[in-house]
Amino acid sequence: MVEPRPSAPTGCEGTEVVIEVDGLSMVYSERGAETVALQDANLSVLNGEFVSLIGPSGCGKTTLLRLVADLIQPTSGRLEVAGKSPRQARLDREYGYVFQAPVLYDWRTVLKNVMLPLEIMGVPRDERRLRAARLLERVGLSGFHQQYPWQLSGGMQQRVSIARALAFDPKLLLMDEPFGALDEITREAMNLELLRIWEETRKTVVFVTHSIPEAVFLSGRIVVMTPRPGKIERVVEVDLPYPRDPETRESERFFELATEVREALRGGH
């Protein structure tokens, strides 16, 4: 049974299903031992949604993201991405992926790091420079084209990583705890920056995090996962209006939603 979905989740652009997860399971086998990383997961993500996955370490959040990205294949169940198999969605470049670390090439300038996917796709030089420059402007790095990654702060490096993931205009943005290594002040600033980018582009975003406040601040829905074997415990609707700002974090409703997510993580109802 697929997770019931609302007709119009908060911040959603329409009813087109971008990710469909039905009875999905992932079992790792090594030296005769089996580890159930994900068990019977059901979820639908709609076009334009910002959905966060939250849960304790080892609950299957990153596994689910990697399954969507076709980096690994499920043991059982059904998964569609943009109406296609994950493999076909990957080949058609339907998604961009932002990892926990920026994974930039130190010997390439910021501009050339963003241009890299376009080079691989064979986009003409002038066009890829123009597109990369526009994306760097969008993430607030218009004056850093010729800098190298090692000359940037951690938050700025992640901005470059986000720009690179958006370079080929994917339908879907997959983000695996991209701000986890940042200090709290920088992390909150990056949350605001990411929401601004999302509001401008309306990409579908699936975001992995361990932070309850981060999940509440960013998301239209929060998928709460249980400890291994990873299951979807419940989906929390976040009814905070967009656009959001630092005052959103001080609202009574923000604290109520954070409490709801915390109780779900503890197995409460």
PDB file of C-alpha atoms in Angstrom:
ATOM      1  CA  MET A   1       0.000   0.000   0.000  1.00  0.00           C
ATOM      2  CA  VAL A   2       1.454   3.354  -1.046  1.00  0.00           C
ATOM      3  CA  GLU A   3       1.630   6.101   1.572  1.00  0.00           C
ATOM      4  CA  PRO A   4      -1.528   8.238   1.207  1.00  0.00           C
ATOM      5  CA  ARG A   5      -0.681  11.677  -0.120  1.00  0.00           C
ATOM      6  CA  PRO A   6      -2.525  14.960   0.275  1.00  0.00           C
ATOM      7  CA  SER A   7      -3.947  16.646  -2.776  1.00  0.00           C
ATOM      8  CA  ALA A   8      -1.709  19.698  -2.370  1.00  0.00           C
ATOM      9  CA  PRO A   9       1.069  19.538   0.233  1.00  0.00           C
ATOM     10  CA  THR A  10       2.472  22.782   1.588  1.00  0.00           C
ATOM     11  CA  GLY A  11       4.687  24.451  -0.992  1.00  0.00           C
ATOM     12  CA  CYS A  12       3.772  21.965  -3.716  1.00  0.00           C
ATOM     13  CA  GLU A  13       3.355  23.066  -7.327  1.00  0.00           C
ATOM     14  CA  GLY A  14       1.011  20.331  -8.521  1.00  0.00           C
ATOM     15  CA  THR A  15      -0.051  16.724  -8.283  1.00  0.00           C
ATOM     16  CA  GLU A  16       2.535  15.159 -10.590  1.00  0.00           C
ATOM     17  CA  VAL A  17       4.295  12.336  -8.736  1.00  0.00           C
ATOM     18  CA  VAL A  18       8.073  12.685  -9.062  1.00  0.00           C
ATOM     19  CA  ILE A  19       9.055   9.830  -6.727  1.00  0.00           C
ATOM     20  CA  GLU A  20       6.882   6.752  -6.095  1.00  0.00           C
ATOM     21  CA  VAL A  21       8.085   4.274  -3.477  1.00  0.00           C
ATOM     22  CA  ASP A  22       5.979   1.130  -3.016  1.00  0.00           C
ATOM     23  CA  GLY A  23       6.963  -1.659  -0.605  1.00  0.00           C
ATOM     24  CA  LEU A  24      10.647  -0.868  -1.036  1.00  0.00           C
ATOM     25  CA  SER A  25      13.208  -2.916   0.914  1.00  0.00           C
ATOM     26  CA  MET A  26      16.991  -3.050   0.929  1.00  0.00           C
ATOM     27  CA  VAL A  27      18.980  -5.871   2.525  1.00  0.00           C
ATOM     28  CA  TYR A  28      22.790  -5.831   2.543  1.00  0.00           C
ATOM     29  CA  SER A  29      24.518  -9.212   2.593  1.00  0.00           C
ATOM     30  CA  GLU A  30      28.137  -9.666   3.603  1.00  0.00           C
ATOM     31  CA  ARG A  31      29.922 -12.889   4.577  1.00  0.00           C
ATOM     32  CA  GLY A  32      26.651 -14.677   5.133  1.00  0.00           C
ATOM     33  CA  ALA A  33      25.217 -11.982   7.410  1.00  0.00           C
ATOM     34  CA  GLU A  34      22.240  -9.883   6.361  1.00  0.00           C
ATOM     35  CA  THR A  35      21.486  -6.323   7.416  1.00  0.00           C
ATOM     36  CA  VAL A  36      18.028  -4.890   6.738  1.00  0.00           C
ATOM     37  CA  ALA A  37      18.677  -1.231   5.920  1.00  0.00           C
ATOM     38  CA  LEU A  38      15.179  -0.403   4.669  1.00  0.00           C
ATOM     39  CA  GLN A  39      11.950  -2.352   5.076  1.00  0.00           C
ATOM     40  CA  ASP A  40       8.650  -2.000   3.222  1.00  0.00           C
ATOM     41  CA  ALA A  41       8.899   1.760   2.633  1.00  0.00           C
ATOM     42  CA  ASN A  42       5.954   3.525   0.991  1.00  0.00           C
ATOM     43  CA  LEU A  43       6.038   7.164  -0.052  1.00  0.00           C
ATOM     44  CA  SER A  44       4.961   9.546  -2.803  1.00  0.00           C
ATOM     45  CA  VAL A  45       6.742  12.840  -3.447  1.00  0.00           C
ATOM     46  CA  LEU A  46       4.986  15.402  -5.616  1.00  0.00           C
ATOM     47  CA  ASN A  47       6.369  17.946  -8.039  1.00  0.00           C
ATOM     48  CA  GLY A  48       7.755  21.017  -6.274  1.00  0.00           C
ATOM     49  CA  GLU A  49       7.682  19.545  -2.769  1.00  0.00           C
ATOM     50  CA  PHE A  50      10.435  20.010  -0.221  1.00  0.00           C
ATOM     51  CA  VAL A  51      10.515  16.735   1.715  1.00  0.00           C
ATOM     52  CA  SER A  52      12.969  15.911   4.510  1.00  0.00           C
ATOM     53  CA  LEU A  53      13.962  12.442   5.717  1.00  0.00           C
ATOM     54  CA  ILE A  54      14.850  12.336   9.406  1.00  0.00           C
ATOM     55  CA  GLY A  55      15.757   9.548  11.803  1.00  0.00           C
ATOM     56  CA  PRO A  56      18.622   8.085  13.843  1.00  0.00           C
ATOM     57  CA  SER A  57      21.877   6.970  12.240  1.00  0.00           C
ATOM     58  CA  GLY A  58      21.471   3.722  10.335  1.00  0.00           C
ATOM     59  CA  CYS A  59      17.716   4.071   9.813  1.00  0.00           C
ATOM     60  CA  GLY A  60      17.906   3.988   6.013  1.00  0.00           C
ATOM     61  CA  LYS A  61      17.667   7.693   5.115  1.00  0.00           C
ATOM     62  CA  THR A  62      20.741   7.726   2.898  1.00  0.00           C
ATOM     63  CA  THR A  63      19.908   4.237   1.620  1.00  0.00           C
ATOM     64  CA  LEU A  64      16.537   5.522   0.377  1.00  0.00           C
ATOM     65  CA  LEU A  65      18.213   8.512  -1.272  1.00  0.00           C
ATOM     66  CA  ARG A  66      20.804   6.265  -2.932  1.00  0.00           C
ATOM     67  CA  LEU A  67      18.056   3.965  -4.215  1.00  0.00           C
ATOM     68  CA  VAL A  68      16.277   6.936  -5.799  1.00  0.00           C
ATOM     69  CA  ALA A  69      19.588   7.964  -7.392  1.00  0.00           C
ATOM     70  CA  ASP A  70      20.217   4.437  -8.758  1.00  0.00           C
ATOM     71  CA  LEU A  71      23.492   4.228  -6.844  1.00  0.00           C
ATOM     72  CA  ILE A  72      22.259   0.921  -5.402  1.00  0.00           C
ATOM     73  CA  GLN A  73      19.395  -1.401  -6.391  1.00  0.00           C
ATOM     74  CA  PRO A  74      16.599  -2.503  -4.047  1.00  0.00           C
ATOM     75  CA  THR A  75      16.141  -6.049  -2.787  1.00  0.00           C
ATOM     76  CA  SER A  76      12.391  -5.830  -3.370  1.00  0.00           C
ATOM     77  CA  GLY A  77       9.582  -3.391  -4.019  1.00  0.00           C
ATOM     78  CA  ARG A  78       8.844  -0.806  -6.692  1.00  0.00           C
ATOM     79  CA  LEU A  79      10.474   2.579  -7.260  1.00  0.00           C
ATOM     80  CA  GLU A  80       9.785   5.144  -9.972  1.00  0.00           C
ATOM     81  CA  VAL A  81      11.547   8.477 -10.475  1.00  0.00           C
ATOM     82  CA  ALA A  82       9.888  10.984 -12.820  1.00  0.00           C
ATOM     83  CA  GLY A  83       7.702   8.152 -14.090  1.00  0.00           C
ATOM     84  CA  LYS A  84      10.724   6.025 -15.010  1.00  0.00           C
ATOM     85  CA  SER A  85      12.964   3.397 -13.531  1.00  0.00           C
ATOM     86  CA  PRO A  86      15.751   4.884 -11.368  1.00  0.00           C
ATOM     87  CA  ARG A  87      18.297   3.770 -13.972  1.00  0.00           C
ATOM     88  CA  GLN A  88      16.491   5.557 -16.798  1.00  0.00           C
ATOM     89  CA  ALA A  89      15.993   8.647 -14.627  1.00  0.00           C
ATOM     90  CA  ARG A  90      19.754   8.688 -13.959  1.00  0.00           C
ATOM     91  CA  LEU A  91      20.575   8.291 -17.643  1.00  0.00           C
ATOM     92  CA  ASP A  92      18.116  11.098 -18.464  1.00  0.00           C
ATOM     93  CA  ARG A  93      19.715  13.313 -15.773  1.00  0.00           C
ATOM     94  CA  GLU A  94      16.446  13.833 -13.941  1.00  0.00           C
ATOM     95  CA  TYR A  95      18.183  14.567 -10.636  1.00  0.00           C
ATOM     96  CA  GLY A  96      21.125  16.417  -9.145  1.00  0.00           C
ATOM     97  CA  TYR A  97      22.859  15.044  -6.046  1.00  0.00           C
ATOM     98  CA  VAL A  98      24.464  17.066  -3.242  1.00  0.00           C
ATOM     99  CA  PHE A  99      26.607  14.944  -0.910  1.00  0.00           C
ATOM    100  CA  GLN A 100      27.519  15.462   2.752  1.00  0.00           C
ATOM    101  CA  ALA A 101      30.910  16.797   1.627  1.00  0.00           C
ATOM    102  CA  PRO A 102      31.088  19.222  -1.317  1.00  0.00           C
ATOM    103  CA  VAL A 103      33.250  16.832  -3.434  1.00  0.00           C
ATOM    104  CA  LEU A 104      34.773  19.611  -5.501  1.00  0.00           C
ATOM    105  CA  TYR A 105      37.928  19.394  -7.609  1.00  0.00           C
ATOM    106  CA  ASP A 106      40.624  21.521  -5.957  1.00  0.00           C
ATOM    107  CA  TRP A 107      42.507  22.066  -9.230  1.00  0.00           C
ATOM    108  CA  ARG A 108      39.443  23.542 -10.962  1.00  0.00           C
ATOM    109  CA  THR A 109      38.152  27.037 -10.301  1.00  0.00           C
ATOM    110  CA  VAL A 110      34.710  27.544  -8.813  1.00  0.00           C
ATOM    111  CA  LEU A 111      33.326  28.370 -12.261  1.00  0.00           C
ATOM    112  CA  LYS A 112      34.895  25.281 -13.846  1.00  0.00           C
ATOM    113  CA  ASN A 113      33.571  23.046 -11.047  1.00  0.00           C
ATOM    114  CA  VAL A 114      30.039  24.202 -11.840  1.00  0.00           C
ATOM    115  CA  MET A 115      30.669  23.817 -15.561  1.00  0.00           C
ATOM    116  CA  LEU A 116      31.830  20.205 -15.233  1.00  0.00           C
ATOM    117  CA  PRO A 117      28.440  18.447 -15.752  1.00  0.00           C
ATOM    118  CA  LEU A 118      27.816  20.643 -18.779  1.00  0.00           C
ATOM    119  CA  GLU A 119      31.231  19.754 -20.203  1.00  0.00           C
ATOM    120  CA  ILE A 120      30.402  16.070 -19.822  1.00  0.00           C
ATOM    121  CA  MET A 121      27.090  16.667 -21.613  1.00  0.00           C
ATOM    122  CA  GLY A 122      28.885  18.398 -24.478  1.00  0.00           C
ATOM    123  CA  VAL A 123      27.274  21.807 -23.978  1.00  0.00           C
ATOM    124  CA  PRO A 124      29.138  24.460 -26.023  1.00  0.00           C
ATOM    125  CA  ARG A 125      31.798  26.360 -24.066  1.00  0.00           C
ATOM    126  CA  ASP A 126      30.155  29.808 -24.162  1.00  0.00           C
ATOM    127  CA  GLU A 127      26.775  28.440 -23.114  1.00  0.00           C
ATOM    128  CA  ARG A 128      28.152  26.422 -20.212  1.00  0.00           C
ATOM    129  CA  ARG A 129      30.136  29.438 -18.957  1.00  0.00           C
ATOM    130  CA  LEU A 130      27.019  31.590 -19.087  1.00  0.00           C
ATOM    131  CA  ARG A 131      24.858  29.002 -17.319  1.00  0.00           C
ATOM    132  CA  ALA A 132      27.477  28.380 -14.633  1.00  0.00           C
ATOM    133  CA  ALA A 133      27.908  32.123 -14.037  1.00  0.00           C
ATOM    134  CA  ARG A 134      24.141  32.554 -13.637  1.00  0.00           C
ATOM    135  CA  LEU A 135      23.999  29.706 -11.141  1.00  0.00           C
ATOM    136  CA  LEU A 136      26.863  31.124  -9.103  1.00  0.00           C
ATOM    137  CA  GLU A 137      24.972  34.417  -8.982  1.00  0.00           C
ATOM    138  CA  ARG A 138      21.884  32.546  -7.818  1.00  0.00           C
ATOM    139  CA  VAL A 139      23.770  30.940  -4.903  1.00  0.00           C
ATOM    140  CA  GLY A 140      25.420  34.234  -3.942  1.00  0.00           C
ATOM    141  CA  LEU A 141      28.908  33.577  -5.344  1.00  0.00           C
ATOM    142  CA  SER A 142      28.999  35.867  -8.378  1.00  0.00           C
ATOM    143  CA  GLY A 143      32.343  37.354  -7.311  1.00  0.00           C
ATOM    144  CA  PHE A 144      34.124  34.035  -6.804  1.00  0.00           C
ATOM    145  CA  HIS A 145      34.346  32.572 -10.327  1.00  0.00           C
ATOM    146  CA  GLN A 146      38.129  32.327 -10.383  1.00  0.00           C
ATOM    147  CA  GLN A 147      38.660  31.212  -6.793  1.00  0.00           C
ATOM    148  CA  TYR A 148      39.542  27.607  -5.976  1.00  0.00           C
ATOM    149  CA  PRO A 149      37.562  25.435  -3.539  1.00  0.00           C
ATOM    150  CA  TRP A 150      40.346  25.436  -0.955  1.00  0.00           C
ATOM    151  CA  GLN A 151      40.067  29.227  -0.797  1.00  0.00           C
ATOM    152  CA  LEU A 152      36.391  29.066   0.271  1.00  0.00           C
ATOM    153  CA  SER A 153      34.656  28.411   3.568  1.00  0.00           C
ATOM    154  CA  GLY A 154      32.682  25.190   4.081  1.00  0.00           C
ATOM    155  CA  GLY A 155      29.375  26.967   3.513  1.00  0.00           C
ATOM    156  CA  MET A 156      30.618  28.553   0.308  1.00  0.00           C
ATOM    157  CA  GLN A 157      31.884  25.196  -0.945  1.00  0.00           C
ATOM    158  CA  GLN A 158      28.427  23.718  -0.426  1.00  0.00           C
ATOM    159  CA  ARG A 159      26.930  26.600  -2.398  1.00  0.00           C
ATOM    160  CA  VAL A 160      29.225  25.632  -5.275  1.00  0.00           C
ATOM    161  CA  SER A 161      28.077  22.025  -4.891  1.00  0.00           C
ATOM    162  CA  ILE A 162      24.418  23.097  -5.059  1.00  0.00           C
ATOM    163  CA  ALA A 163      25.087  25.218  -8.146  1.00  0.00           C
ATOM    164  CA  ARG A 164      26.820  22.273  -9.827  1.00  0.00           C
ATOM    165  CA  ALA A 165      23.880  19.971  -9.021  1.00  0.00           C
ATOM    166  CA  LEU A 166      21.514  22.483 -10.664  1.00  0.00           C
ATOM    167  CA  ALA A 167      23.748  23.039 -13.713  1.00  0.00           C
ATOM    168  CA  PHE A 168      21.812  20.760 -16.077  1.00  0.00           C
ATOM    169  CA  ASP A 169      18.394  21.883 -14.762  1.00  0.00           C
ATOM    170  CA  PRO A 170      17.251  18.587 -13.177  1.00  0.00           C
ATOM    171  CA  LYS A 171      13.677  17.982 -12.109  1.00  0.00           C
ATOM    172  CA  LEU A 172      14.778  16.668  -8.721  1.00  0.00           C
ATOM    173  CA  LEU A 173      17.442  17.682  -6.184  1.00  0.00           C
ATOM    174  CA  LEU A 174      18.670  14.989  -3.761  1.00  0.00           C
ATOM    175  CA  MET A 175      20.560  16.333  -0.729  1.00  0.00           C
ATOM    176  CA  ASP A 176      22.305  14.027   1.746  1.00  0.00           C
ATOM    177  CA  GLU A 177      22.820  16.026   4.956  1.00  0.00           C
ATOM    178  CA  PRO A 178      24.705  18.768   3.096  1.00  0.00           C
ATOM    179  CA  PHE A 179      24.995  21.131   6.075  1.00  0.00           C
ATOM    180  CA  GLY A 180      25.793  18.617   8.808  1.00  0.00           C
ATOM    181  CA  ALA A 181      29.468  19.618   9.103  1.00  0.00           C
ATOM    182  CA  LEU A 182      28.785  23.363   9.328  1.00  0.00           C
ATOM    183  CA  ASP A 183      28.634  25.442  12.500  1.00  0.00           C
ATOM    184  CA  GLU A 184      25.164  26.427  13.695  1.00  0.00           C
ATOM    185  CA  ILE A 185      25.293  30.038  12.479  1.00  0.00           C
ATOM    186  CA  THR A 186      26.494  29.047   9.000  1.00  0.00           C
ATOM    187  CA  ARG A 187      23.977  26.200   8.888  1.00  0.00           C
ATOM    188  CA  GLU A 188      21.048  28.523   9.595  1.00  0.00           C
ATOM    189  CA  ALA A 189      22.304  30.926   6.933  1.00  0.00           C
ATOM    190  CA  MET A 190      22.545  28.051   4.435  1.00  0.00           C
ATOM    191  CA  ASN A 191      19.001  26.971   5.321  1.00  0.00           C
ATOM    192  CA  LEU A 192      17.775  30.442   4.342  1.00  0.00           C
ATOM    193  CA  GLU A 193      19.866  30.349   1.163  1.00  0.00           C
ATOM    194  CA  LEU A 194      18.520  26.930   0.188  1.00  0.00           C
ATOM    195  CA  LEU A 195      14.908  28.026   0.732  1.00  0.00           C
ATOM    196  CA  ARG A 196      15.516  31.096  -1.425  1.00  0.00           C
ATOM    197  CA  ILE A 197      16.911  28.898  -4.217  1.00  0.00           C
ATOM    198  CA  TRP A 198      14.022  26.457  -3.863  1.00  0.00           C
ATOM    199  CA  GLU A 199      11.445  29.242  -3.978  1.00  0.00           C
ATOM    200  CA  GLU A 200      13.063  30.596  -7.165  1.00  0.00           C
ATOM    201  CA  THR A 201      13.427  27.261  -8.953  1.00  0.00           C
ATOM    202  CA  ARG A 202      10.625  25.140  -7.415  1.00  0.00           C
ATOM    203  CA  LYS A 203      12.677  22.013  -7.870  1.00  0.00           C
ATOM    204  CA  THR A 204      11.485  18.927  -6.044  1.00  0.00           C
ATOM    205  CA  VAL A 205      13.865  18.482  -3.095  1.00  0.00           C
ATOM    206  CA  VAL A 206      14.465  15.396  -0.948  1.00  0.00           C
ATOM    207  CA  PHE A 207      16.693  16.387   1.976  1.00  0.00           C
ATOM    208  CA  VAL A 208      18.336  14.072   4.534  1.00  0.00           C
ATOM    209  CA  THR A 209      19.003  15.552   7.987  1.00  0.00           C
ATOM    210  CA  HIS A 210      19.500  14.631  11.642  1.00  0.00           C
ATOM    211  CA  SER A 211      18.320  18.055  12.798  1.00  0.00           C
ATOM    212  CA  ILE A 212      14.695  18.479  13.865  1.00  0.00           C
ATOM    213  CA  PRO A 213      14.761  22.315  13.665  1.00  0.00           C
ATOM    214  CA  GLU A 214      16.329  22.157  10.202  1.00  0.00           C
ATOM    215  CA  ALA A 215      13.692  19.705   8.968  1.00  0.00           C
ATOM    216  CA  VAL A 216      10.823  21.813  10.334  1.00  0.00           C
ATOM    217  CA  PHE A 217      12.236  25.066   8.956  1.00  0.00           C
ATOM    218  CA  LEU A 218      12.826  23.769   5.433  1.00  0.00           C
ATOM    219  CA  SER A 219      10.133  21.224   4.725  1.00  0.00           C
ATOM    220  CA  GLY A 220       6.585  20.941   3.523  1.00  0.00           C
ATOM    221  CA  ARG A 221       6.575  17.353   4.809  1.00  0.00           C
ATOM    222  CA  ILE A 222       8.903  15.435   7.108  1.00  0.00           C
ATOM    223  CA  VAL A 223       9.314  11.673   6.710  1.00  0.00           C
ATOM    224  CA  VAL A 224      10.147  10.216  10.141  1.00  0.00           C
ATOM    225  CA  MET A 225      12.075   6.938  10.014  1.00  0.00           C
ATOM    226  CA  THR A 226      12.609   4.303  12.700  1.00  0.00           C
ATOM    227  CA  PRO A 227      15.890   2.688  13.807  1.00  0.00           C
ATOM    228  CA  ARG A 228      17.081  -0.320  11.792  1.00  0.00           C
ATOM    229  CA  PRO A 229      15.366  -2.033  10.178  1.00  0.00           C
ATOM    230  CA  GLY A 230      14.476   1.334   8.685  1.00  0.00           C
ATOM    231  CA  LYS A 231      10.779   1.958   8.265  1.00  0.00           C
ATOM    232  CA  ILE A 232       8.717   5.067   7.677  1.00  0.00           C
ATOM    233  CA  GLU A 233       7.128   5.718  11.070  1.00  0.00           C
ATOM    234  CA  ARG A 234       4.932   8.591   9.911  1.00  0.00           C
ATOM    235  CA  VAL A 235       4.835  11.674   7.693  1.00  0.00           C
ATOM    236  CA  VAL A 236       4.444  15.022   9.465  1.00  0.00           C
ATOM    237  CA  GLU A 237       2.785  17.848   7.540  1.00  0.00           C
ATOM    238  CA  VAL A 238       4.512  21.185   8.113  1.00  0.00           C
ATOM    239  CA  ASP A 239       1.885  23.903   7.745  1.00  0.00           C
ATOM    240  CA  LEU A 240       4.198  26.878   8.288  1.00  0.00           C
ATOM    241  CA  PRO A 241       3.654  29.359   5.453  1.00  0.00           C
ATOM    242  CA  TYR A 242       6.326  30.183   2.906  1.00  0.00           C
ATOM    243  CA  PRO A 243       8.420  32.301   2.576  1.00  0.00           C
ATOM    244  CA  ARG A 244      10.104  31.569   5.905  1.00  0.00           C
ATOM    245  CA  ASP A 245      12.581  33.743   7.784  1.00  0.00           C
ATOM    246  CA  PRO A 246      14.472  33.682  11.108  1.00  0.00           C
ATOM    247  CA  GLU A 247      11.295  34.713  12.953  1.00  0.00           C
ATOM    248  CA  THR A 248       9.677  31.471  11.759  1.00  0.00           C
ATOM    249  CA  ARG A 249      11.969  29.598  14.158  1.00  0.00           C
ATOM    250  CA  GLU A 250      10.566  31.604  17.082  1.00  0.00           C
ATOM    251  CA  SER A 251       6.897  30.945  16.361  1.00  0.00           C
ATOM    252  CA  GLU A 252       4.702  28.816  18.600  1.00  0.00           C
ATOM    253  CA  ARG A 253       3.703  26.610  15.681  1.00  0.00           C
ATOM    254  CA  PHE A 254       7.390  25.919  14.886  1.00  0.00           C
ATOM    255  CA  PHE A 255       7.927  24.565  18.407  1.00  0.00           C
ATOM    256  CA  GLU A 256       4.718  22.525  18.239  1.00  0.00           C
ATOM    257  CA  LEU A 257       5.855  20.870  15.001  1.00  0.00           C
ATOM    258  CA  ALA A 258       9.339  20.239  16.379  1.00  0.00           C
ATOM    259  CA  THR A 259       7.751  18.516  19.368  1.00  0.00           C
ATOM    260  CA  GLU A 260       5.545  16.425  17.058  1.00  0.00           C
ATOM    261  CA  VAL A 261       8.589  15.255  15.078  1.00  0.00           C
ATOM    262  CA  ARG A 262      10.555  14.558  18.277  1.00  0.00           C
ATOM    263  CA  GLU A 263       7.712  12.423  19.678  1.00  0.00           C
ATOM    264  CA  ALA A 264       7.439  10.544  16.384  1.00  0.00           C
ATOM    265  CA  LEU A 265      11.156   9.805  16.553  1.00  0.00           C
ATOM    266  CA  ARG A 266      10.607   8.416  20.039  1.00  0.00           C
ATOM    267  CA  GLY A 267       7.761   6.269  18.797  1.00  0.00           C
ATOM    268  CA  GLY A 268       5.057   8.522  20.200  1.00  0.00           C
ATOM    269  CA  HIS A 269       1.780   9.309  18.478  1.00  0.00           C
TER     270      HIS A 269
END
